[in-house]
Amino acid sequence: MLSTRLASLRRMQFLRSWEAILFVLFLITLFYNSARAPAYLTVENQINVFYLYAEKIIVALIMTFIIINGEIDLSVSSVMGLAAGILGRMIELGYPGELALAAALITGLLCGLWNGLWIAYGRLSSLIVTLAGMIMFRGLVWVLVEDRSITTFPDWINNMGQRPILGPFPLSLLIFFFLLVIAYIVLQHSAFGRYVYVIGNNREVARFSGVKVEAVKLVLFIASGLISALAGVLYTARLGAMRASTAEGFELEIITMVLLGGVNIFGGSGTLLGVLLSILLILNLRNGMSLSNITLQQQTGVIGALLIFSVLVPNLANRVRAELNRRRFARLAAERAALAERKEVKAETK
Amino acid sequence: MKFITRILRPEQVRELVTLFLIVIIVLGFGTLLKDYYTGRTFVRVSTSIAIIAVVAMAQTLVAITRNIDLSLGAIVGFCAFFLGVQLSYHHEIGPVPAALIAIAVGTAMGMINGLIIAYGRVPAIITTIGTMAIYRTAIVLYSAPEGGIVSAHRLPMWARQFASWSIFKVGDLDFRVMVGIAIAVVILIQLMLTYLPYGRRLYAIGSNPEAARIAGFPAQRIVFIAYLIGGALAGLGGYLFLLQYGNLMVLAGVGLEFDAVAAAVVGGVNIFGGTGTAIGAFLGATLIGTLDYSLRRWPAISEFWRNAILGLLILLAVATDSAIMARLRSIWARAAAARTAEMAEAKARSMPQA
């Protein structure tokens, strides 16, 4: 009896959680889209919806870790660009593609190391370090490729981004699913994941409980650099071309995906499930808007508004609830006081 | 040392260091480049700093309260567009009413940010990422009937010539009106931060929000007003932007918010609130502007190195800041303690023995 009541209570809590709201919104967009375009719910189309945003959602996974850890990485899009630049420039100079690919990934790793060292051991704010990184790495891309565009990629690199390699799935989506599973296990079922949360909640407390705060932060930023570089390579392979402005401005949408998923910007809380639902919602929303001929820029505006409302509405609701509670208590207190007074009057007349 | 601690504050030492760096850059490039010390260099550098400096003031105000505004570039862009479209249809609008229009639009946009951040209690970074997207969309929608552009030849005559108006000339040095406006804004904001109770409260909220709340400061209203003033400054920035460039595309002002953060941070404004001065942010903007122009002129390296070096500069500025400022402050605190002890001793000695 009690256990079933507890279970139902827990269900209720899930219904009131942010994940549930995202899920309902996702279902609404899904039904709306499939009602408008009958072909929407086919496997090919769904894969296509994901395919166009594959690189952003890959980076969103590591960004989730970093924001839960109480930091931010604004440099991801520039690292994507720099990795693409290294890949393109080396291929242009006649190096074999495999070598260029490895160099691109190592570059990303080094960028992450650079950011991570300043943040973890220099104890500087990640907002500034990665802002500087964003400007600096983008500058290096300009130095590398100047204002040309590079399109001379070998076939296998183009195929890597543009052909399905396993069943209907292109490589970028397979990598996304693989990383999603890894990220879920690491974040929600490993000691490292717990450290990420603990540090995000309170760096000092984490240090006193023996967590190696600096090491965890360094690992996160190195991983962020490496994964961003991987995403940059995949993006280049998908487009079959790169310019110095490749992936510029992507950081904002990536961060939006994470924050809309209910991850606290100040660190310490958030789930991968929430981020996954927010990714699903954003992709469906964008696709639905595209079906209605709403331009990309307007879609971005809508998602910006959604981001603000996702924090504003619960805040306001909490405040209204607190005000209602206060009034109820005031009323109760007044009733009690009136009751006590009546008793007193009765006692006096006796 | 004693003398220095008496006449300067640590922040002023920081500003002197920035000034020193600017002088070094100017002297260094002066020997490297031919024709560097000319009026042309001064005009180029000073006008390019003007817009950044005004926007950096907005960023400084909100950064002091431990907030950030990533929508500033979009506000500047929208105000420039709005004014540009209005001026292409209404040639009768003069320079001053035009400035007021841009400032009013900017204030309205800052008000939206401020309402959501201060009263809706949404973190500033989330709010301004969101409003940045919204304001950019607003630019696209608003300029769509114009084909997404404002072109200089449709603006009234005064608007086309504004950028070359000068206040005074000393030989080759041409001191432009735009630069005068920017410097006036910097001085006003600095005076406000130093002498007005409102300005001091910004620091109080930024350095310890909890203490400020307990002390009874209307923190929400103070932050709200900071965004309001920030929006107004961004509006003024939009005015200068339109008059400087004349031709606008929908990407106008993209990245300006990051330039403003960079200028403020290089000038010693702490992104985590509580410290920073308007003069410092202005010097930061000057340092970046000078370096930027000089690097472009330097044939030894490609002009594309500009951003790579700028990023490194920001990082080094913050790193040295965090390493040195804490030490400077402790030296100053010790000196102040020594002074009070000395004074107490002198007082005790001068008192008649009982």
XYZ file of C-alpha atoms in Angstrom:
704
model
C 0.000 0.000 0.000
C 2.654 2.414 1.134
C 5.037 1.368 -1.611
C 2.433 1.933 -4.332
C 1.688 5.361 -2.882
C 5.377 6.170 -2.868
C 5.669 4.968 -6.441
C 2.780 7.148 -7.525
C 4.315 10.065 -5.674
C 7.551 9.519 -7.521
C 5.640 9.425 -10.793
C 4.021 12.704 -9.883
C 7.413 14.196 -9.208
C 8.628 13.102 -12.607
C 5.563 14.721 -14.170
C 6.447 17.994 -12.498
C 10.108 17.804 -13.476
C 11.691 19.802 -16.252
C 12.417 16.633 -18.222
C 8.700 15.851 -18.334
C 7.880 19.317 -19.642
C 10.523 18.937 -22.335
C 9.157 15.522 -23.205
C 5.603 16.834 -23.595
C 6.817 19.745 -25.715
C 8.823 17.301 -27.807
C 5.752 15.097 -28.363
C 3.698 18.140 -29.346
C 6.270 19.259 -31.936
C 6.601 15.700 -33.183
C 2.845 15.252 -33.684
C 2.468 18.690 -35.194
C 5.274 18.055 -37.664
C 4.041 14.616 -38.659
C 0.521 15.949 -39.107
C 1.821 18.627 -41.428
C 4.163 16.380 -43.380
C 3.191 12.697 -43.440
C 6.727 11.667 -44.385
C 8.116 13.340 -41.291
C 8.111 10.291 -39.043
C 9.985 8.054 -41.463
C 13.388 6.762 -40.418
C 15.166 8.487 -43.307
C 13.712 11.857 -42.441
C 14.439 11.543 -38.740
C 18.023 10.584 -39.509
C 18.218 13.570 -41.791
C 16.918 15.875 -39.040
C 19.724 14.691 -36.770
C 22.338 14.584 -39.512
C 22.164 18.333 -40.142
C 22.954 19.064 -36.502
C 25.197 16.073 -35.739
C 28.319 18.111 -34.941
C 26.513 20.481 -32.591
C 24.845 17.706 -30.627
C 28.142 15.838 -30.283
C 29.745 18.903 -28.700
C 26.636 19.485 -26.553
C 27.407 16.199 -24.765
C 30.783 17.367 -23.449
C 29.411 20.864 -22.838
C 26.918 19.237 -20.448
C 29.812 17.929 -18.350
C 31.556 21.280 -18.358
C 28.517 23.331 -17.338
C 27.572 20.820 -14.605
C 31.153 21.247 -13.423
C 30.423 24.965 -12.986
C 32.495 26.142 -15.951
C 31.777 27.117 -19.542
C 33.623 26.603 -22.824
C 33.078 29.374 -25.360
C 35.981 28.205 -27.517
C 34.374 25.010 -28.888
C 33.367 26.537 -32.216
C 36.825 28.021 -32.747
C 38.435 24.656 -31.947
C 36.093 23.108 -34.531
C 37.273 25.717 -37.016
C 40.943 25.252 -36.129
C 40.766 21.462 -36.488
C 39.058 21.923 -39.851
C 41.759 24.428 -40.788
C 44.619 22.071 -39.882
C 42.929 19.254 -41.800
C 42.339 21.398 -44.852
C 45.724 23.100 -44.889
C 47.681 19.861 -44.495
C 45.722 18.179 -47.249
C 46.250 21.221 -49.436
C 49.988 20.981 -48.782
C 49.948 17.355 -49.943
C 50.151 15.413 -46.706
C 48.171 12.145 -46.576
C 44.650 12.466 -45.211
C 45.235 10.132 -42.289
C 48.097 12.246 -41.018
C 46.061 15.434 -41.426
C 43.187 13.851 -39.521
C 45.469 12.853 -36.656
C 47.032 16.315 -36.599
C 43.596 17.926 -36.462
C 42.569 15.815 -33.471
C 45.867 16.461 -31.683
C 45.416 20.184 -32.280
C 42.031 19.996 -30.572
C 43.580 18.127 -27.677
C 46.265 20.790 -27.312
C 43.681 23.582 -27.406
C 41.791 21.825 -24.621
C 45.029 21.379 -22.675
C 45.809 25.090 -23.073
C 42.368 26.139 -21.788
C 42.366 23.502 -19.064
C 45.768 24.417 -17.637
C 44.832 28.081 -17.253
C 41.473 27.199 -15.731
C 42.451 24.310 -13.451
C 45.912 25.328 -12.304
C 45.902 29.052 -13.065
C 42.477 29.248 -11.366
C 41.264 31.788 -13.902
C 37.604 32.114 -14.847
C 36.680 29.775 -17.663
C 34.475 32.481 -19.174
C 37.527 34.662 -19.846
C 39.994 31.888 -20.664
C 37.717 30.317 -23.238
C 36.666 33.732 -24.571
C 40.357 34.447 -25.154
C 40.666 30.947 -26.615
C 37.704 31.602 -28.894
C 39.348 34.747 -30.274
C 42.846 33.247 -30.413
C 42.019 29.895 -32.054
C 39.797 31.650 -34.580
C 42.711 33.977 -35.257
C 44.937 30.982 -35.928
C 42.417 29.625 -38.444
C 42.589 32.946 -40.274
C 46.378 32.753 -40.239
C 46.225 29.214 -41.636
C 43.721 29.550 -44.454
C 43.340 33.340 -44.798
C 40.324 34.187 -46.935
C 40.368 31.195 -49.261
C 38.137 28.163 -49.084
C 39.568 24.658 -49.212
C 37.633 21.997 -51.107
C 40.321 19.525 -52.156
C 39.536 16.765 -49.698
C 40.206 13.120 -50.625
C 37.141 11.006 -51.400
C 37.336 8.946 -48.252
C 37.025 12.037 -46.085
C 34.062 13.318 -48.085
C 32.447 9.871 -47.920
C 33.021 9.769 -44.170
C 30.746 12.751 -43.783
C 28.274 12.279 -46.597
C 27.533 8.562 -46.992
C 25.723 6.279 -44.579
C 28.239 3.749 -43.344
C 26.165 1.400 -41.203
C 22.624 0.752 -42.420
C 21.117 4.205 -42.937
C 23.379 5.867 -40.346
C 26.190 8.255 -41.299
C 29.394 8.171 -39.251
C 28.656 11.382 -37.355
C 25.407 9.975 -35.928
C 27.069 6.693 -34.977
C 29.713 8.682 -33.139
C 26.972 10.695 -31.431
C 25.160 7.555 -30.199
C 28.439 5.999 -29.083
C 29.469 9.123 -27.183
C 25.973 9.439 -25.719
C 26.233 5.981 -24.162
C 29.759 6.665 -22.878
C 28.715 10.068 -21.523
C 25.687 8.573 -19.779
C 27.741 5.863 -18.083
C 30.529 8.236 -17.081
C 28.333 11.077 -15.853
C 25.589 9.152 -14.122
C 27.205 5.876 -13.099
C 30.843 6.485 -12.307
C 32.953 8.068 -9.594
C 34.247 10.600 -12.108
C 30.687 11.697 -12.876
C 29.979 12.187 -9.182
C 33.126 14.309 -8.887
C 31.892 16.455 -11.785
C 28.685 17.177 -9.857
C 30.407 17.640 -6.496
C 32.908 20.144 -7.886
C 30.096 21.992 -9.646
C 28.246 22.282 -6.367
C 31.146 23.516 -4.309
C 34.766 23.512 -5.356
C 36.131 23.966 -1.846
C 34.012 21.238 -0.286
C 35.080 18.917 -3.101
C 38.726 19.675 -2.409
C 38.347 19.008 1.318
C 36.675 15.683 0.611
C 39.738 14.637 -1.336
C 38.497 15.116 -4.910
C 41.297 16.055 -7.304
C 39.541 19.181 -8.520
C 42.288 20.355 -10.878
C 42.702 16.962 -12.526
C 38.956 16.615 -13.158
C 38.737 20.079 -14.716
C 41.807 19.469 -16.863
C 40.405 16.172 -18.133
C 37.083 17.835 -18.972
C 38.648 20.642 -20.984
C 41.007 18.280 -22.820
C 38.015 16.093 -23.677
C 36.134 19.198 -24.817
C 38.989 20.190 -27.124
C 39.323 16.705 -28.552
C 35.595 16.212 -29.128
C 35.236 19.689 -30.652
C 38.081 18.879 -33.045
C 36.365 15.613 -33.956
C 33.138 17.534 -34.570
C 35.040 20.066 -36.670
C 36.482 17.290 -38.841
C 33.040 15.690 -39.252
C 31.542 19.061 -40.167
C 34.207 19.634 -42.809
C 33.694 16.131 -44.171
C 29.932 16.707 -44.331
C 30.272 19.980 -46.221
C 33.296 18.840 -48.224
C 34.724 22.327 -47.767
C 36.099 24.658 -45.131
C 36.708 28.374 -44.735
C 38.231 30.405 -41.931
C 34.723 31.122 -40.662
C 33.799 27.420 -40.415
C 31.520 26.710 -37.432
C 31.592 30.343 -36.303
C 28.914 31.101 -33.687
C 28.071 27.462 -33.019
C 28.888 27.811 -29.311
C 25.698 29.722 -28.652
C 23.374 27.046 -29.964
C 25.380 24.315 -28.232
C 25.165 26.120 -24.890
C 21.473 26.788 -25.491
C 20.859 23.040 -25.982
C 22.535 22.289 -22.658
C 20.846 25.055 -20.666
C 17.417 24.322 -22.109
C 17.962 20.745 -20.916
C 17.729 22.008 -17.363
C 21.451 22.121 -16.581
C 22.173 24.834 -14.036
C 24.452 27.539 -15.457
C 26.136 27.843 -12.051
C 26.941 24.131 -11.981
C 26.058 21.243 -9.745
C 22.858 20.015 -11.320
C 21.453 18.754 -14.582
C 21.007 15.423 -16.310
C 22.008 13.972 -19.631
C 18.390 12.876 -20.147
C 17.315 16.515 -19.955
C 19.942 17.550 -22.504
C 18.941 14.719 -24.828
C 15.277 15.770 -24.619
C 16.219 19.383 -25.218
C 18.220 18.337 -28.300
C 15.217 16.361 -29.579
C 12.929 19.316 -28.910
C 15.180 21.878 -30.593
C 15.735 19.714 -33.674
C 12.025 19.007 -34.046
C 11.144 22.617 -33.443
C 13.621 23.839 -36.021
C 12.415 21.274 -38.496
C 8.780 22.139 -37.921
C 9.541 25.800 -38.412
C 11.408 25.003 -41.601
C 8.287 23.154 -42.795
C 6.352 26.373 -42.160
C 8.947 28.359 -44.136
C 10.258 30.206 -41.104
C 13.819 31.360 -41.817
C 16.838 30.064 -39.907
C 17.383 33.415 -38.222
C 13.799 33.543 -36.980
C 14.142 29.983 -35.675
C 17.163 31.085 -33.672
C 15.099 33.920 -32.206
C 12.354 31.509 -31.162
C 14.886 29.218 -29.503
C 16.439 32.196 -27.712
C 13.019 33.100 -26.327
C 12.446 29.467 -25.342
C 15.751 29.499 -23.437
C 14.743 32.561 -21.423
C 11.238 31.252 -20.728
C 12.629 27.898 -19.610
C 14.166 29.629 -16.606
C 11.777 32.546 -16.227
C 8.517 30.614 -16.047
C 9.550 28.191 -13.254
C 11.020 31.181 -11.353
C 7.792 33.146 -11.593
C 5.697 30.068 -10.774
C 7.786 29.483 -7.648
C 7.317 33.048 -6.599
C 3.544 32.906 -7.111
C 3.450 29.656 -5.141
C 5.483 31.192 -2.317
C 3.163 34.206 -2.241
C 0.066 31.962 -2.098
C 1.637 29.950 0.724
C 2.453 33.110 2.616
C -1.129 34.308 2.318
C -2.475 30.945 3.451
C -0.260 30.972 6.502
C -1.198 34.555 7.264
C -4.873 33.620 7.049
C -4.362 30.585 9.298
C -2.451 32.669 11.802
C -5.206 35.285 11.798
C -7.851 32.611 12.355
C -5.862 31.123 15.175
C -5.399 34.518 16.764
C -9.120 35.220 16.471
C -9.867 31.857 18.072
C -7.495 32.534 20.937
C -9.044 35.930 21.480
C -12.534 34.451 21.619
C -11.362 31.946 24.195
C -9.834 34.731 26.241
C -13.045 36.757 26.109
C -14.992 33.661 27.188
C -12.600 33.101 30.093
C -12.990 36.719 31.197
C -16.780 36.660 31.169
C -16.801 33.500 33.294
C 56.857 52.484 -1.429
C 55.199 54.277 1.440
C 54.767 57.339 -0.719
C 53.272 55.315 -3.558
C 50.751 53.590 -1.327
C 49.660 56.966 -0.048
C 48.972 58.677 -3.356
C 47.739 55.728 -5.462
C 45.184 52.968 -5.119
C 45.929 49.450 -6.466
C 43.421 50.019 -9.293
C 45.298 53.135 -10.318
C 48.557 51.208 -10.407
C 46.788 48.754 -12.696
C 45.700 51.611 -14.954
C 49.194 53.053 -15.028
C 50.500 49.665 -16.149
C 47.957 49.596 -18.996
C 48.957 53.140 -19.960
C 52.616 52.097 -19.842
C 51.865 49.175 -22.192
C 50.119 51.523 -24.621
C 53.167 53.812 -24.622
C 55.470 50.826 -25.214
C 53.323 49.650 -28.137
C 53.280 53.105 -29.667
C 57.040 53.574 -29.246
C 57.778 50.045 -30.470
C 55.694 50.298 -33.609
C 56.951 53.839 -34.125
C 60.432 52.458 -34.679
C 59.177 49.496 -36.738
C 56.836 51.262 -39.122
C 57.449 54.188 -41.406
C 55.096 57.154 -41.141
C 53.613 55.835 -37.904
C 53.571 59.128 -36.010
C 51.095 60.879 -38.273
C 47.711 62.470 -37.889
C 46.254 59.663 -39.975
C 47.266 57.045 -37.426
C 45.720 59.100 -34.654
C 42.432 59.570 -36.504
C 42.180 55.899 -37.477
C 42.970 54.590 -34.023
C 40.901 57.106 -32.089
C 37.758 56.689 -34.202
C 37.977 52.907 -34.109
C 38.264 53.046 -30.313
C 35.280 55.385 -29.953
C 32.554 52.789 -30.598
C 34.239 49.997 -28.606
C 34.827 52.356 -25.685
C 31.160 53.351 -25.456
C 30.005 49.718 -25.592
C 32.732 48.711 -23.128
C 31.254 51.222 -20.655
C 27.963 49.308 -20.792
C 29.790 46.028 -20.245
C 31.772 47.543 -17.363
C 28.654 48.683 -15.529
C 27.001 45.272 -15.592
C 30.284 43.402 -15.000
C 30.859 45.383 -11.794
C 27.541 44.013 -10.496
C 28.698 40.447 -11.290
C 26.598 40.217 -14.450
C 27.369 40.142 -18.154
C 25.634 41.378 -21.288
C 26.156 39.290 -24.410
C 23.361 41.071 -26.285
C 25.215 44.408 -26.563
C 26.401 43.769 -30.128
C 22.858 42.950 -31.196
C 21.509 46.087 -29.484
C 24.133 48.231 -31.218
C 23.235 46.596 -34.533
C 19.495 47.055 -34.065
C 19.796 50.696 -32.993
C 22.068 51.437 -35.956
C 19.582 49.782 -38.316
C 16.538 51.417 -36.795
C 18.119 54.847 -37.009
C 19.485 54.150 -40.476
C 16.062 53.218 -41.858
C 14.411 56.189 -40.140
C 17.023 58.611 -41.458
C 16.730 57.307 -45.021
C 13.025 58.238 -44.992
C 13.121 61.310 -42.759
C 15.949 63.569 -43.826
C 14.643 66.313 -41.555
C 15.829 64.538 -38.374
C 18.868 66.371 -36.996
C 21.936 64.914 -35.254
C 20.656 65.419 -31.704
C 17.132 64.008 -32.165
C 18.709 61.111 -34.053
C 20.976 60.378 -31.089
C 17.979 60.528 -28.765
C 16.056 58.071 -30.954
C 18.939 55.577 -30.924
C 19.399 55.961 -27.173
C 15.673 55.486 -26.556
C 15.576 52.275 -28.600
C 18.695 50.985 -26.845
C 17.233 51.806 -23.437
C 14.075 49.868 -24.263
C 16.147 46.830 -25.221
C 18.283 47.160 -22.093
C 15.068 47.409 -20.097
C 13.920 44.031 -21.384
C 17.244 42.499 -20.315
C 17.097 44.229 -16.952
C 13.516 43.159 -16.210
C 14.259 39.516 -16.935
C 17.575 39.497 -15.057
C 16.772 41.641 -12.021
C 13.099 40.896 -11.448
C 12.717 37.538 -13.210
C 15.937 36.300 -11.533
C 17.154 34.595 -14.693
C 20.994 34.425 -14.784
C 22.442 37.194 -16.949
C 24.348 34.867 -19.235
C 21.195 32.875 -20.089
C 19.074 35.980 -20.557
C 21.515 37.782 -22.777
C 22.320 34.727 -24.911
C 18.560 34.537 -25.457
C 17.975 38.227 -26.110
C 21.027 38.313 -28.380
C 19.287 35.760 -30.619
C 15.993 37.645 -30.352
C 17.470 41.101 -31.101
C 19.432 39.713 -34.056
C 16.191 38.273 -35.382
C 14.592 41.664 -34.821
C 17.271 43.257 -37.018
C 16.600 40.798 -39.813
C 12.824 41.240 -39.595
C 13.008 45.021 -39.318
C 15.423 45.415 -42.224
C 13.743 42.837 -44.473
C 11.598 45.427 -46.336
C 14.825 47.363 -47.017
C 16.490 44.266 -48.424
C 18.513 43.802 -45.240
C 20.753 46.781 -45.826
C 21.081 50.463 -45.054
C 23.091 52.350 -47.630
C 25.008 55.528 -46.995
C 23.786 57.387 -50.067
C 20.207 57.425 -48.768
C 21.190 59.020 -45.457
C 20.868 62.795 -44.974
C 23.922 64.927 -45.688
C 24.896 65.509 -42.065
C 24.908 61.782 -41.334
C 27.284 61.127 -44.210
C 29.675 63.818 -43.006
C 29.367 63.289 -39.264
C 32.320 60.912 -39.015
C 34.680 63.542 -40.405
C 33.502 66.418 -38.194
C 36.291 67.530 -35.936
C 36.203 69.388 -32.630
C 39.657 70.890 -33.010
C 42.849 70.327 -34.932
C 46.364 70.571 -33.584
C 48.581 70.551 -36.630
C 48.070 67.104 -38.092
C 46.117 65.749 -35.139
C 42.427 65.826 -35.953
C 40.257 65.392 -32.911
C 36.905 64.045 -34.167
C 33.460 64.629 -32.665
C 32.930 60.859 -32.318
C 36.008 60.615 -30.148
C 34.853 63.579 -28.091
C 31.493 61.884 -27.457
C 33.210 58.665 -26.396
C 35.567 60.442 -24.004
C 32.699 62.458 -22.528
C 30.800 59.214 -21.909
C 33.835 57.621 -20.244
C 34.316 60.621 -17.957
C 30.606 60.720 -17.047
C 30.528 57.025 -16.195
C 33.748 57.321 -14.201
C 32.325 60.247 -12.220
C 29.129 58.306 -11.616
C 31.047 55.260 -10.387
C 33.255 57.318 -8.098
C 30.995 59.980 -6.664
C 27.341 58.966 -6.942
C 25.878 56.717 -4.232
C 24.369 54.678 -7.061
C 27.828 54.039 -8.528
C 29.260 52.914 -5.200
C 26.337 50.537 -4.720
C 27.186 48.775 -7.984
C 30.535 47.818 -6.432
C 28.893 46.770 -3.181
C 26.507 44.431 -4.964
C 29.249 42.996 -7.141
C 31.745 42.356 -4.367
C 29.276 40.799 -1.957
C 25.642 40.414 -3.040
C 24.632 38.788 0.236
C 26.070 41.602 2.361
C 24.499 44.198 0.072
C 21.125 42.497 0.495
C 21.459 42.427 4.270
C 22.534 46.068 4.268
C 19.167 46.742 2.641
C 20.273 47.800 -0.835
C 17.524 47.553 -3.427
C 19.734 45.155 -5.373
C 17.134 44.340 -8.002
C 16.524 47.965 -8.853
C 20.245 48.769 -8.939
C 20.980 45.933 -11.375
C 17.903 46.853 -13.436
C 19.122 50.437 -13.766
C 22.611 49.204 -14.701
C 21.074 47.329 -17.643
C 18.973 50.360 -18.499
C 22.057 52.607 -18.668
C 23.929 49.837 -20.490
C 21.164 49.723 -23.102
C 21.262 53.495 -23.486
C 25.036 53.373 -24.025
C 24.621 50.582 -26.574
C 22.043 52.774 -28.311
C 24.578 55.583 -28.455
C 27.064 53.006 -29.741
C 24.568 52.160 -32.506
C 24.319 55.854 -33.401
C 28.104 56.125 -33.699
C 28.204 52.815 -35.596
C 25.746 54.049 -38.225
C 27.519 57.373 -38.659
C 30.949 55.743 -38.816
C 30.114 53.124 -41.444
C 27.017 54.445 -43.242
C 26.511 51.154 -45.060
C 25.067 48.453 -42.800
C 24.413 44.781 -43.382
C 22.416 42.513 -41.099
C 25.624 41.303 -39.465
C 26.317 44.819 -38.118
C 27.831 44.721 -34.662
C 28.329 40.949 -34.539
C 31.016 40.155 -31.981
C 31.033 43.676 -30.550
C 29.922 42.289 -27.174
C 33.025 40.129 -27.055
C 35.242 43.082 -28.023
C 33.634 45.023 -25.190
C 34.292 42.197 -22.717
C 37.868 42.016 -23.982
C 38.421 45.764 -23.577
C 36.954 45.753 -20.073
C 38.936 42.716 -18.967
C 42.240 43.961 -20.430
C 41.533 47.235 -18.619
C 41.243 45.475 -15.268
C 37.493 44.998 -14.862
C 36.841 41.772 -12.985
C 34.169 39.669 -14.654
C 33.168 38.382 -11.218
C 32.140 41.793 -10.038
C 33.267 44.304 -7.471
C 36.268 45.860 -9.203
C 36.998 47.866 -12.299
C 36.850 51.461 -13.463
C 35.547 53.243 -16.532
C 38.989 54.745 -17.183
C 40.501 51.268 -16.999
C 38.048 49.881 -19.549
C 38.751 52.861 -21.805
C 42.496 52.222 -21.546
C 41.789 48.550 -22.330
C 39.898 49.601 -25.462
C 42.753 51.943 -26.392
C 45.362 49.215 -25.923
C 43.417 46.786 -28.092
C 42.623 49.424 -30.724
C 46.231 50.589 -30.969
C 47.573 47.055 -31.163
C 44.969 46.127 -33.753
C 45.778 49.044 -36.054
C 49.518 48.613 -35.632
C 49.426 44.902 -36.415
C 47.426 45.614 -39.549
C 50.055 48.113 -40.656
C 52.980 45.806 -39.894
C 54.071 44.106 -43.136
C 56.291 41.539 -41.377
C 53.315 39.429 -40.332
C 50.067 38.700 -42.085
C 47.138 40.856 -41.073
C 45.358 37.683 -40.003
C 47.509 37.423 -36.867
C 45.421 40.134 -35.250
C 42.945 37.903 -33.420
C 45.464 35.282 -32.401
C 47.533 37.935 -30.644
C 44.456 39.646 -29.191
C 43.307 36.393 -27.580
C 46.704 35.852 -26.029
C 46.721 39.425 -24.756
C 43.389 38.982 -22.991
C 44.591 35.820 -21.316
C 47.872 37.361 -20.198
C 46.090 40.442 -18.862
C 43.791 38.320 -16.730
C 46.554 35.964 -15.615
C 48.870 38.753 -14.487
C 45.911 40.492 -12.893
C 44.994 37.520 -10.771
C 48.645 36.941 -9.856
C 49.574 40.533 -9.101
C 46.447 42.367 -7.979
C 45.945 40.232 -4.869
C 49.547 40.879 -3.855
C 49.229 44.616 -4.552
C 46.094 44.785 -2.439
C 47.765 43.041 0.480
C 50.748 45.444 0.274
C 48.308 48.344 0.303
C 46.376 46.905 3.224
C 49.599 46.424 5.202
C 50.703 49.974 4.440
C 47.343 51.312 5.567
C 47.566 49.307 8.788
C 51.082 50.606 9.423
C 49.837 54.148 8.858
C 47.020 53.843 11.382
C 49.386 52.313 13.922
C 51.827 55.169 13.391
C 49.071 57.718 13.795
C 47.839 56.102 17.000
C 51.383 56.122 18.361
C 51.890 59.760 17.464
C 48.607 60.620 19.115
C 49.625 58.746 22.280
C 52.965 60.544 22.360
C 51.427 63.967 21.867
C 48.963 63.423 24.706
C 50.068 65.019 27.984
C 51.320 62.484 30.481
C 48.914 62.041 33.319
